[in-house]
Amino acid sequence: MIRFIFIGITDNPEPFFAPEVLEIIRNGGVFSGGRRHHEIVASLLPEDAKWIDITVPLDKVIEEYREMSAMLTQQQSHPSVETFTYDPLTIITFVSGDPLFFGFANTIRRKMPEADIVVYPAFNSLQMLAHRLVMPYHDMRIVSLTGRPWQELDRALIEGAEKIGVLTDREHTPASIARRMMEYGYTRYDMHVGEHLGNPEAEKVTSLSLEEASARSFSMPNCLMLVSNRLCKSRFGVPDSDFVLLDGREKMITKMPIRLLTLQALELPARRVFWDIGFCTGSVSIEARLRFPHLQIEAFEIRPECEAIINENTRRHGAPGIGVHIGDFLKADISTVPRPDAVFIGGHGGCLKEIMEKVLSVLPDEGVIVFNSVVAPKVPAESRQLWDRACEELGLRQEQPLHIQLNDNHPITILKCRK
């Protein structure tokens, strides 16, 4: 069994360690960490210390740990070859801040569950930023964008978090974060940026508006806090009149009460990935994004002019993060799209069964499909017949349909089936 001793450090070039930790370092033999960590602790390591750089891809680092441990264990079993004064199965690893706070210790727990782990944490960067600002952080929403997509920041903003701590990287910089927030209307925040926290020579904390942050550059490493400066206004259901429409046609949008009932039928609180096929204006996708921001949403539409419409509507309503796919769904490569567990078919062009069949190739057991059938003089009644026939031929279980009519609009039947 490999044993990892994780030691947290800050950006201070002259780190302070407790006597117990210093003793561990003096008696260590195999060490690991990033190159910046090596620069900070190099003078403290034994002369014959072995160092393993933590670089991407991490799987190669994990393999190097295993190979190093196996080699040293084999050498230890032959004392005539080499005499050891340390345990070759112990790897002392230096990390930034708290190893369990979006840290490398979590990677080891996942990749090497058999490993024994001991942790000596330091303050993480967001804690230090809160300390510098003298700001309580027990109520702070934590988001890591380090090597990760925007999803969790988008979710925190949509849910109206009052205080958000963000770990950044070279792509998700304070400036790019500020620009994204401004693009989608999340302007009720002030930004506090901490650079080189823990380094007495380079540390800097800056408080500024999003507009100011969008035009600034900050040195790495950095992190930031977003603090609301006014109350969040929320509403349940987006008025139809607030959407940009396709050619101004009011009938080319799923009406708000129908949207909300459709989302209810899709069981979205318990779902992970939602596909909206035939999104047109994007109203269903946007309503789903605002109501259930934990979802990964992928929207499909055959009409190329709808791409600009959904992009404008997502900005207008603060609904970032919807994946948009333009083109014929039946010809689309869906192998790289996150697999859905809930699907709404808003348009089918007479190919309802073919679309459902393609969906079923990636839909898990107990996944649901919902389709709204319109009953109108100029709309063929065959859409309901196509649905019933497809469900029967594909072996899908239908649930009780819901019939609804809004004012003088045509009646709608919300249809639902599952595998």
Short mmCIF file of C-alpha atoms in Angstrom, two decimals:
data_model
loop_
_atom_site.label_atom_id
_atom_site.label_comp_id
_atom_site.label_asym_id
_atom_site.label_seq_id
_atom_site.Cartn_x
_atom_site.Cartn_y
_atom_site.Cartn_z
CA MET A 1 0.00 0.00 0.00
CA ILE A 2 1.33 3.41 -0.99
CA ARG A 3 1.11 6.11 1.65
CA PHE A 4 0.69 9.76 0.68
CA ILE A 5 1.47 12.59 3.07
CA PHE A 6 -0.03 15.77 1.63
CA ILE A 7 1.46 19.05 2.84
CA GLY A 8 -0.34 22.26 1.96
CA ILE A 9 1.66 25.40 1.19
CA THR A 10 0.91 28.96 0.09
CA ASP A 11 2.72 31.08 -2.49
CA ASN A 12 5.18 32.29 0.17
CA PRO A 13 8.76 31.65 -1.07
CA GLU A 14 9.83 31.13 2.57
CA PRO A 15 7.20 28.69 3.86
CA PHE A 16 6.61 28.04 7.56
CA PHE A 17 6.02 24.47 8.71
CA ALA A 18 5.21 23.06 12.14
CA PRO A 19 8.02 20.99 13.75
CA GLU A 20 6.08 17.77 13.06
CA VAL A 21 5.91 18.57 9.33
CA LEU A 22 9.57 19.61 9.18
CA GLU A 23 10.52 16.25 10.70
CA ILE A 24 8.49 14.44 8.02
CA ILE A 25 10.30 16.40 5.28
CA ARG A 26 13.76 15.73 6.75
CA ASN A 27 13.09 11.97 6.87
CA GLY A 28 11.42 11.79 3.47
CA GLY A 29 12.82 10.21 0.36
CA VAL A 30 10.24 10.52 -2.41
CA PHE A 31 8.56 13.89 -2.93
CA SER A 32 6.09 15.23 -5.44
CA GLY A 33 4.32 18.45 -6.43
CA GLY A 34 4.10 21.09 -9.11
CA ARG A 35 7.19 22.82 -10.43
CA ARG A 36 6.30 25.98 -8.50
CA HIS A 37 6.02 23.92 -5.32
CA HIS A 38 9.45 22.44 -5.98
CA GLU A 39 10.97 25.91 -6.26
CA ILE A 40 9.49 26.88 -2.90
CA VAL A 41 10.55 23.79 -0.89
CA ALA A 42 13.71 22.67 -2.72
CA SER A 43 16.06 24.00 0.00
CA LEU A 44 14.27 21.92 2.64
CA LEU A 45 14.53 18.55 0.90
CA PRO A 46 17.21 15.94 1.70
CA GLU A 47 20.13 15.86 -0.74
CA ASP A 48 19.22 12.44 -2.14
CA ALA A 49 15.50 13.24 -2.45
CA LYS A 50 13.62 11.90 -5.45
CA TRP A 51 11.07 14.31 -6.98
CA ILE A 52 8.08 13.53 -9.21
CA ASP A 53 6.52 16.50 -11.04
CA ILE A 54 2.73 16.69 -11.05
CA THR A 55 1.84 17.54 -14.64
CA VAL A 56 -1.00 16.68 -16.99
CA PRO A 57 -2.07 14.12 -17.98
CA LEU A 58 -2.41 12.98 -14.36
CA ASP A 59 -2.72 9.31 -15.31
CA LYS A 60 0.98 9.35 -16.23
CA VAL A 61 1.81 10.80 -12.82
CA ILE A 62 -0.20 8.08 -11.09
CA GLU A 63 1.63 5.44 -13.10
CA GLU A 64 4.98 7.01 -12.17
CA TYR A 65 4.01 6.80 -8.49
CA ARG A 66 3.27 3.12 -8.85
CA GLU A 67 6.45 2.42 -10.80
CA MET A 68 8.61 4.37 -8.35
CA SER A 69 7.11 2.57 -5.37
CA ALA A 70 7.55 -0.83 -7.01
CA MET A 71 11.16 -0.11 -7.97
CA LEU A 72 12.16 1.16 -4.53
CA THR A 73 10.36 -1.70 -2.79
CA GLN A 74 12.26 -4.18 -4.96
CA GLN A 75 15.56 -2.48 -4.16
CA GLN A 76 14.74 -2.45 -0.46
CA SER A 77 14.25 -6.21 -0.56
CA HIS A 78 17.95 -6.48 -1.53
CA PRO A 79 19.86 -4.51 1.17
CA SER A 80 23.16 -5.16 -0.53
CA VAL A 81 22.08 -2.96 -3.44
CA GLU A 82 21.04 0.14 -1.48
CA THR A 83 20.40 1.12 2.12
CA PHE A 84 17.25 3.12 2.81
CA THR A 85 16.71 5.50 5.71
CA TYR A 86 13.14 6.25 4.66
CA ASP A 87 9.99 4.35 3.73
CA PRO A 88 9.89 3.92 -0.08
CA LEU A 89 6.12 3.40 0.04
CA THR A 90 5.60 6.96 1.35
CA ILE A 91 5.28 9.83 -1.13
CA ILE A 92 5.34 13.31 0.40
CA THR A 93 3.32 15.58 -1.85
CA PHE A 94 3.22 19.38 -1.73
CA VAL A 95 0.03 21.06 -2.90
CA SER A 96 -1.46 24.54 -2.78
CA GLY A 97 -3.62 25.24 0.26
CA ASP A 98 -5.91 22.44 1.40
CA PRO A 99 -5.27 19.13 -0.45
CA LEU A 100 -8.95 18.22 -0.05
CA PHE A 101 -10.25 21.57 -1.39
CA PHE A 102 -10.52 20.82 -5.13
CA GLY A 103 -7.06 19.39 -4.49
CA PHE A 104 -4.80 16.60 -5.64
CA ALA A 105 -5.66 14.44 -2.64
CA ASN A 106 -9.13 13.99 -4.14
CA THR A 107 -7.55 12.75 -7.36
CA ILE A 108 -5.48 10.20 -5.45
CA ARG A 109 -8.54 9.02 -3.52
CA ARG A 110 -10.32 8.47 -6.84
CA LYS A 111 -7.44 7.01 -8.87
CA MET A 112 -5.73 5.04 -6.08
CA PRO A 113 -8.45 4.05 -3.59
CA GLU A 114 -6.05 1.61 -1.92
CA ALA A 115 -3.68 4.42 -0.89
CA ASP A 116 -3.31 5.56 2.71
CA ILE A 117 -3.60 9.36 2.98
CA VAL A 118 -2.46 11.82 5.64
CA VAL A 119 -3.15 15.54 5.26
CA TYR A 120 -1.43 18.64 6.68
CA PRO A 121 -3.47 21.47 5.14
CA ALA A 122 -2.77 25.18 4.78
CA PHE A 123 -5.36 27.89 4.17
CA ASN A 124 -6.74 27.69 0.64
CA SER A 125 -6.62 30.74 -1.59
CA LEU A 126 -10.27 31.70 -1.14
CA GLN A 127 -9.91 31.55 2.63
CA MET A 128 -6.89 33.83 2.43
CA LEU A 129 -8.77 36.25 0.15
CA ALA A 130 -11.64 36.39 2.66
CA HIS A 131 -9.11 37.00 5.44
CA ARG A 132 -7.55 39.91 3.54
CA LEU A 133 -11.00 41.41 2.94
CA VAL A 134 -12.05 40.71 6.56
CA MET A 135 -15.15 39.11 5.06
CA PRO A 136 -17.01 36.13 6.56
CA TYR A 137 -16.98 33.21 4.15
CA HIS A 138 -19.19 30.59 5.81
CA ASP A 139 -21.96 31.53 3.37
CA MET A 140 -19.78 31.58 0.26
CA ARG A 141 -20.71 29.40 -2.73
CA ILE A 142 -17.53 27.74 -4.02
CA VAL A 143 -16.94 27.25 -7.75
CA SER A 144 -13.83 25.86 -9.41
CA LEU A 145 -13.17 26.82 -13.02
CA THR A 146 -9.67 25.37 -12.92
CA GLY A 147 -9.68 23.02 -15.90
CA ARG A 148 -13.47 22.88 -15.73
CA PRO A 149 -16.33 24.28 -17.89
CA TRP A 150 -18.57 27.22 -16.96
CA GLN A 151 -21.44 25.05 -15.70
CA GLU A 152 -21.10 25.55 -11.94
CA LEU A 153 -20.54 29.30 -12.16
CA ASP A 154 -23.55 29.62 -14.47
CA ARG A 155 -25.59 27.61 -11.97
CA ALA A 156 -24.53 29.76 -9.02
CA LEU A 157 -25.47 32.93 -10.91
CA ILE A 158 -28.83 31.61 -12.08
CA GLU A 159 -29.66 30.44 -8.56
CA GLY A 160 -28.89 33.92 -7.25
CA ALA A 161 -25.99 33.10 -4.90
CA GLU A 162 -25.14 36.21 -2.88
CA LYS A 163 -21.43 35.45 -2.48
CA ILE A 164 -19.42 33.27 -4.87
CA GLY A 165 -15.79 32.24 -4.50
CA VAL A 166 -14.16 31.30 -7.82
CA LEU A 167 -10.94 29.39 -8.51
CA THR A 168 -9.58 30.52 -11.87
CA ASP A 169 -7.16 29.34 -14.56
CA ARG A 170 -5.53 30.88 -17.64
CA GLU A 171 -8.72 30.52 -19.70
CA HIS A 172 -11.25 31.43 -17.01
CA THR A 173 -9.62 34.68 -15.94
CA PRO A 174 -11.22 37.45 -13.87
CA ALA A 175 -11.64 39.46 -17.10
CA SER A 176 -13.31 36.63 -19.04
CA ILE A 177 -15.56 35.87 -16.06
CA ALA A 178 -16.61 39.52 -15.83
CA ARG A 179 -17.35 39.68 -19.58
CA ARG A 180 -19.47 36.52 -19.45
CA MET A 181 -21.45 37.82 -16.48
CA MET A 182 -22.09 41.14 -18.23
CA GLU A 183 -23.12 39.40 -21.46
CA TYR A 184 -25.86 37.46 -19.68
CA GLY A 185 -27.00 40.32 -17.45
CA TYR A 186 -25.52 39.25 -14.12
CA THR A 187 -24.28 42.72 -13.26
CA ARG A 188 -25.33 42.91 -9.62
CA TYR A 189 -21.94 41.78 -8.33
CA ASP A 190 -18.70 43.44 -7.26
CA MET A 191 -15.49 41.49 -7.86
CA HIS A 192 -12.57 41.06 -5.45
CA VAL A 193 -9.41 39.53 -6.96
CA GLY A 194 -6.50 38.08 -5.00
CA GLU A 195 -3.13 37.55 -6.71
CA HIS A 196 -0.21 35.52 -5.31
CA LEU A 197 -1.91 35.18 -1.96
CA GLY A 198 0.55 34.21 0.75
CA ASN A 199 3.53 35.73 -1.02
CA PRO A 200 4.51 38.87 0.95
CA GLU A 201 6.42 40.30 -2.03
CA ALA A 202 3.81 39.77 -4.76
CA GLU A 203 0.44 39.51 -2.99
CA LYS A 204 -2.21 41.93 -4.20
CA VAL A 205 -5.95 42.29 -3.54
CA THR A 206 -8.10 44.44 -5.84
CA SER A 207 -11.80 45.33 -5.47
CA LEU A 208 -13.55 46.56 -8.61
CA SER A 209 -16.71 46.52 -10.71
CA LEU A 210 -17.35 43.93 -13.40
CA GLU A 211 -16.86 46.56 -16.08
CA GLU A 212 -13.47 47.49 -14.63
CA ALA A 213 -12.47 43.83 -14.25
CA SER A 214 -13.42 43.04 -17.85
CA ALA A 215 -10.65 45.36 -19.11
CA ARG A 216 -7.95 44.35 -16.63
CA SER A 217 -5.34 41.60 -16.61
CA PHE A 218 -4.22 39.86 -13.44
CA SER A 219 -1.13 37.78 -12.76
CA MET A 220 -1.37 34.08 -11.96
CA PRO A 221 -2.12 32.45 -9.62
CA ASN A 222 -5.26 34.31 -8.68
CA CYS A 223 -8.75 33.71 -7.35
CA LEU A 224 -11.77 35.92 -6.87
CA MET A 225 -14.92 36.55 -4.89
CA LEU A 226 -18.17 37.86 -6.35
CA VAL A 227 -20.34 39.71 -3.83
CA SER A 228 -23.88 40.85 -4.64
CA ASN A 229 -24.56 44.55 -4.29
CA ARG A 230 -28.35 44.34 -4.66
CA LEU A 231 -31.21 41.87 -4.34
CA CYS A 232 -31.78 39.21 -6.99
CA LYS A 233 -35.06 39.52 -8.89
CA SER A 234 -36.53 36.20 -9.92
CA ARG A 235 -39.76 35.09 -11.51
CA PHE A 236 -41.50 31.81 -12.18
CA GLY A 237 -42.08 31.56 -15.90
CA VAL A 238 -40.82 33.88 -18.63
CA PRO A 239 -43.57 35.89 -20.41
CA ASP A 240 -43.95 34.91 -24.06
CA SER A 241 -43.70 38.56 -25.11
CA ASP A 242 -40.13 38.74 -23.76
CA PHE A 243 -38.78 36.28 -26.35
CA VAL A 244 -37.39 37.12 -29.77
CA LEU A 245 -39.60 35.15 -32.16
CA LEU A 246 -39.00 33.42 -35.49
CA ASP A 247 -40.15 35.94 -38.13
CA GLY A 248 -42.27 37.56 -35.40
CA ARG A 249 -44.68 34.61 -35.49
CA GLU A 250 -46.33 34.32 -32.07
CA LYS A 251 -47.55 30.81 -32.75
CA MET A 252 -43.97 29.55 -33.19
CA ILE A 253 -43.38 29.45 -29.45
CA THR A 254 -44.54 27.05 -26.77
CA LYS A 255 -46.72 29.19 -24.51
CA MET A 256 -45.51 29.73 -20.94
CA PRO A 257 -48.12 27.58 -19.10
CA ILE A 258 -47.53 24.79 -21.63
CA ARG A 259 -43.74 25.15 -21.16
CA LEU A 260 -44.05 24.80 -17.40
CA LEU A 261 -46.33 21.77 -17.66
CA THR A 262 -43.97 20.24 -20.23
CA LEU A 263 -40.99 20.70 -17.89
CA GLN A 264 -43.01 19.08 -15.11
CA ALA A 265 -43.70 16.07 -17.33
CA LEU A 266 -39.98 15.72 -18.06
CA GLU A 267 -39.21 15.22 -14.33
CA LEU A 268 -36.27 17.60 -14.64
CA PRO A 269 -35.42 17.99 -10.93
CA ALA A 270 -34.19 14.38 -10.98
CA ARG A 271 -32.53 14.52 -14.43
CA ARG A 272 -28.95 15.31 -15.46
CA VAL A 273 -29.01 15.94 -19.23
CA PHE A 274 -31.95 17.38 -21.18
CA TRP A 275 -32.30 17.42 -24.98
CA ASP A 276 -34.65 19.88 -26.69
CA ILE A 277 -35.18 18.72 -30.29
CA GLY A 278 -36.66 21.38 -32.56
CA PHE A 279 -36.00 24.34 -30.23
CA CYS A 280 -37.08 27.16 -32.63
CA THR A 281 -36.88 30.21 -30.31
CA GLY A 282 -35.28 28.24 -27.50
CA SER A 283 -38.10 29.01 -25.06
CA VAL A 284 -38.29 25.49 -23.60
CA SER A 285 -34.52 25.18 -23.22
CA ILE A 286 -34.27 28.63 -21.61
CA GLU A 287 -37.15 27.98 -19.21
CA ALA A 288 -35.51 24.68 -18.25
CA ARG A 289 -32.14 26.39 -17.74
CA LEU A 290 -33.61 29.02 -15.45
CA ARG A 291 -35.73 26.58 -13.44
CA PHE A 292 -33.22 23.72 -13.22
CA PRO A 293 -29.68 25.14 -13.60
CA HIS A 294 -28.08 21.85 -12.54
CA LEU A 295 -29.01 20.43 -15.96
CA GLN A 296 -26.76 20.07 -18.96
CA ILE A 297 -29.02 21.21 -21.82
CA GLU A 298 -28.46 20.39 -25.50
CA ALA A 299 -30.77 22.08 -28.02
CA PHE A 300 -31.22 20.91 -31.65
CA GLU A 301 -32.80 22.79 -34.58
CA ILE A 302 -32.77 22.27 -38.34
CA ARG A 303 -33.35 25.94 -39.30
CA PRO A 304 -30.05 27.88 -39.32
CA GLU A 305 -31.77 31.23 -38.69
CA CYS A 306 -32.81 29.96 -35.25
CA GLU A 307 -29.22 29.97 -33.98
CA ALA A 308 -29.13 33.77 -33.74
CA ILE A 309 -32.58 33.75 -32.15
CA ILE A 310 -31.71 31.34 -29.34
CA ASN A 311 -28.40 33.12 -28.72
CA GLU A 312 -30.20 36.45 -28.35
CA ASN A 313 -32.84 34.91 -26.10
CA THR A 314 -30.27 33.24 -23.83
CA ARG A 315 -28.48 36.57 -23.37
CA ARG A 316 -31.74 38.43 -22.82
CA HIS A 317 -32.89 36.02 -20.12
CA GLY A 318 -29.58 35.19 -18.45
CA ALA A 319 -29.47 31.54 -19.52
CA PRO A 320 -25.84 30.73 -20.41
CA GLY A 321 -24.48 27.26 -21.04
CA ILE A 322 -27.04 25.77 -23.44
CA GLY A 323 -25.38 23.65 -26.11
CA VAL A 324 -26.76 24.64 -29.54
CA HIS A 325 -26.70 22.22 -32.51
CA ILE A 326 -27.89 23.38 -35.93
CA GLY A 327 -28.77 20.89 -38.67
CA ASP A 328 -30.92 17.86 -39.37
CA PHE A 329 -31.09 15.86 -36.13
CA LEU A 330 -31.34 12.58 -38.02
CA LYS A 331 -28.00 13.31 -39.72
CA ALA A 332 -26.30 14.76 -36.65
CA ASP A 333 -23.37 13.03 -34.97
CA ILE A 334 -24.55 12.62 -31.38
CA SER A 335 -21.68 10.41 -30.25
CA THR A 336 -19.92 13.31 -28.54
CA VAL A 337 -23.05 14.96 -27.09
CA PRO A 338 -23.80 14.20 -23.41
CA ARG A 339 -26.39 11.42 -23.26
CA PRO A 340 -29.86 12.57 -22.23
CA ASP A 341 -32.16 11.16 -19.60
CA ALA A 342 -34.99 13.53 -20.60
CA VAL A 343 -35.96 14.57 -24.15
CA PHE A 344 -38.55 16.99 -25.48
CA ILE A 345 -39.47 16.77 -29.16
CA GLY A 346 -40.79 20.16 -30.23
CA GLY A 347 -40.70 19.48 -33.97
CA HIS A 348 -40.35 16.37 -36.08
CA GLY A 349 -41.01 17.22 -39.75
CA GLY A 350 -42.96 13.99 -40.23
CA CYS A 351 -40.08 11.85 -38.93
CA LEU A 352 -41.24 11.38 -35.35
CA LYS A 353 -40.54 7.65 -35.16
CA GLU A 354 -37.08 8.04 -36.71
CA ILE A 355 -36.21 10.79 -34.21
CA MET A 356 -37.47 8.71 -31.28
CA GLU A 357 -35.53 5.70 -32.53
CA LYS A 358 -32.31 7.72 -32.63
CA VAL A 359 -33.00 9.10 -29.17
CA LEU A 360 -33.53 5.58 -27.82
CA SER A 361 -30.02 4.63 -28.97
CA VAL A 362 -28.63 6.86 -26.20
CA LEU A 363 -31.52 7.14 -23.71
CA PRO A 364 -30.94 5.15 -20.49
CA ASP A 365 -33.54 2.94 -18.83
CA GLU A 366 -36.31 5.02 -17.25
CA GLY A 367 -35.40 7.96 -19.49
CA VAL A 368 -38.43 9.98 -20.61
CA ILE A 369 -39.58 11.49 -23.90
CA VAL A 370 -42.25 14.20 -24.05
CA PHE A 371 -44.07 15.49 -27.13
CA ASN A 372 -46.80 18.11 -27.44
CA SER A 373 -49.53 17.32 -29.95
CA VAL A 374 -51.61 20.21 -31.31
CA VAL A 375 -55.26 19.70 -32.22
CA ALA A 376 -56.14 22.29 -34.88
CA PRO A 377 -58.10 22.43 -38.15
CA LYS A 378 -55.01 23.02 -40.29
CA VAL A 379 -52.74 20.66 -38.32
CA PRO A 380 -52.97 17.01 -39.36
CA ALA A 381 -54.33 14.79 -36.60
CA GLU A 382 -51.74 12.25 -37.66
CA SER A 383 -49.15 13.68 -35.22
CA ARG A 384 -50.91 11.89 -32.35
CA GLN A 385 -51.24 8.81 -34.51
CA LEU A 386 -47.52 8.96 -35.36
CA TRP A 387 -46.74 9.16 -31.65
CA ASP A 388 -48.98 6.23 -30.71
CA ARG A 389 -47.62 4.10 -33.54
CA ALA A 390 -44.00 4.92 -32.71
CA CYS A 391 -44.47 4.12 -29.02
CA GLU A 392 -46.04 0.77 -29.87
CA GLU A 393 -43.43 -0.23 -32.45
CA LEU A 394 -40.51 0.90 -30.27
CA GLY A 395 -41.83 -0.80 -27.13
CA LEU A 396 -42.27 2.41 -25.12
CA ARG A 397 -44.63 2.75 -22.15
CA GLN A 398 -47.01 5.68 -22.49
CA GLU A 399 -48.27 7.57 -19.47
CA GLN A 400 -51.60 9.34 -19.00
CA PRO A 401 -51.76 12.26 -21.48
CA LEU A 402 -52.58 15.77 -20.31
CA HIS A 403 -55.09 17.84 -22.33
CA ILE A 404 -55.01 21.62 -22.01
CA GLN A 405 -56.34 24.67 -23.84
CA LEU A 406 -55.22 28.27 -23.21
CA ASN A 407 -57.77 30.98 -23.91
CA ASP A 408 -58.71 30.79 -27.61
CA ASN A 409 -55.55 28.90 -28.60
CA HIS A 410 -55.79 25.40 -30.05
CA PRO A 411 -55.92 22.52 -27.55
CA ILE A 412 -52.62 20.84 -26.68
CA THR A 413 -52.04 17.26 -25.56
CA ILE A 414 -48.85 16.67 -23.57
CA LEU A 415 -47.71 13.14 -24.31
CA LYS A 416 -45.12 11.23 -22.34
CA CYS A 417 -43.45 7.86 -22.63
CA ARG A 418 -40.48 6.08 -21.09
CA LYS A 419 -38.32 3.05 -21.82
#
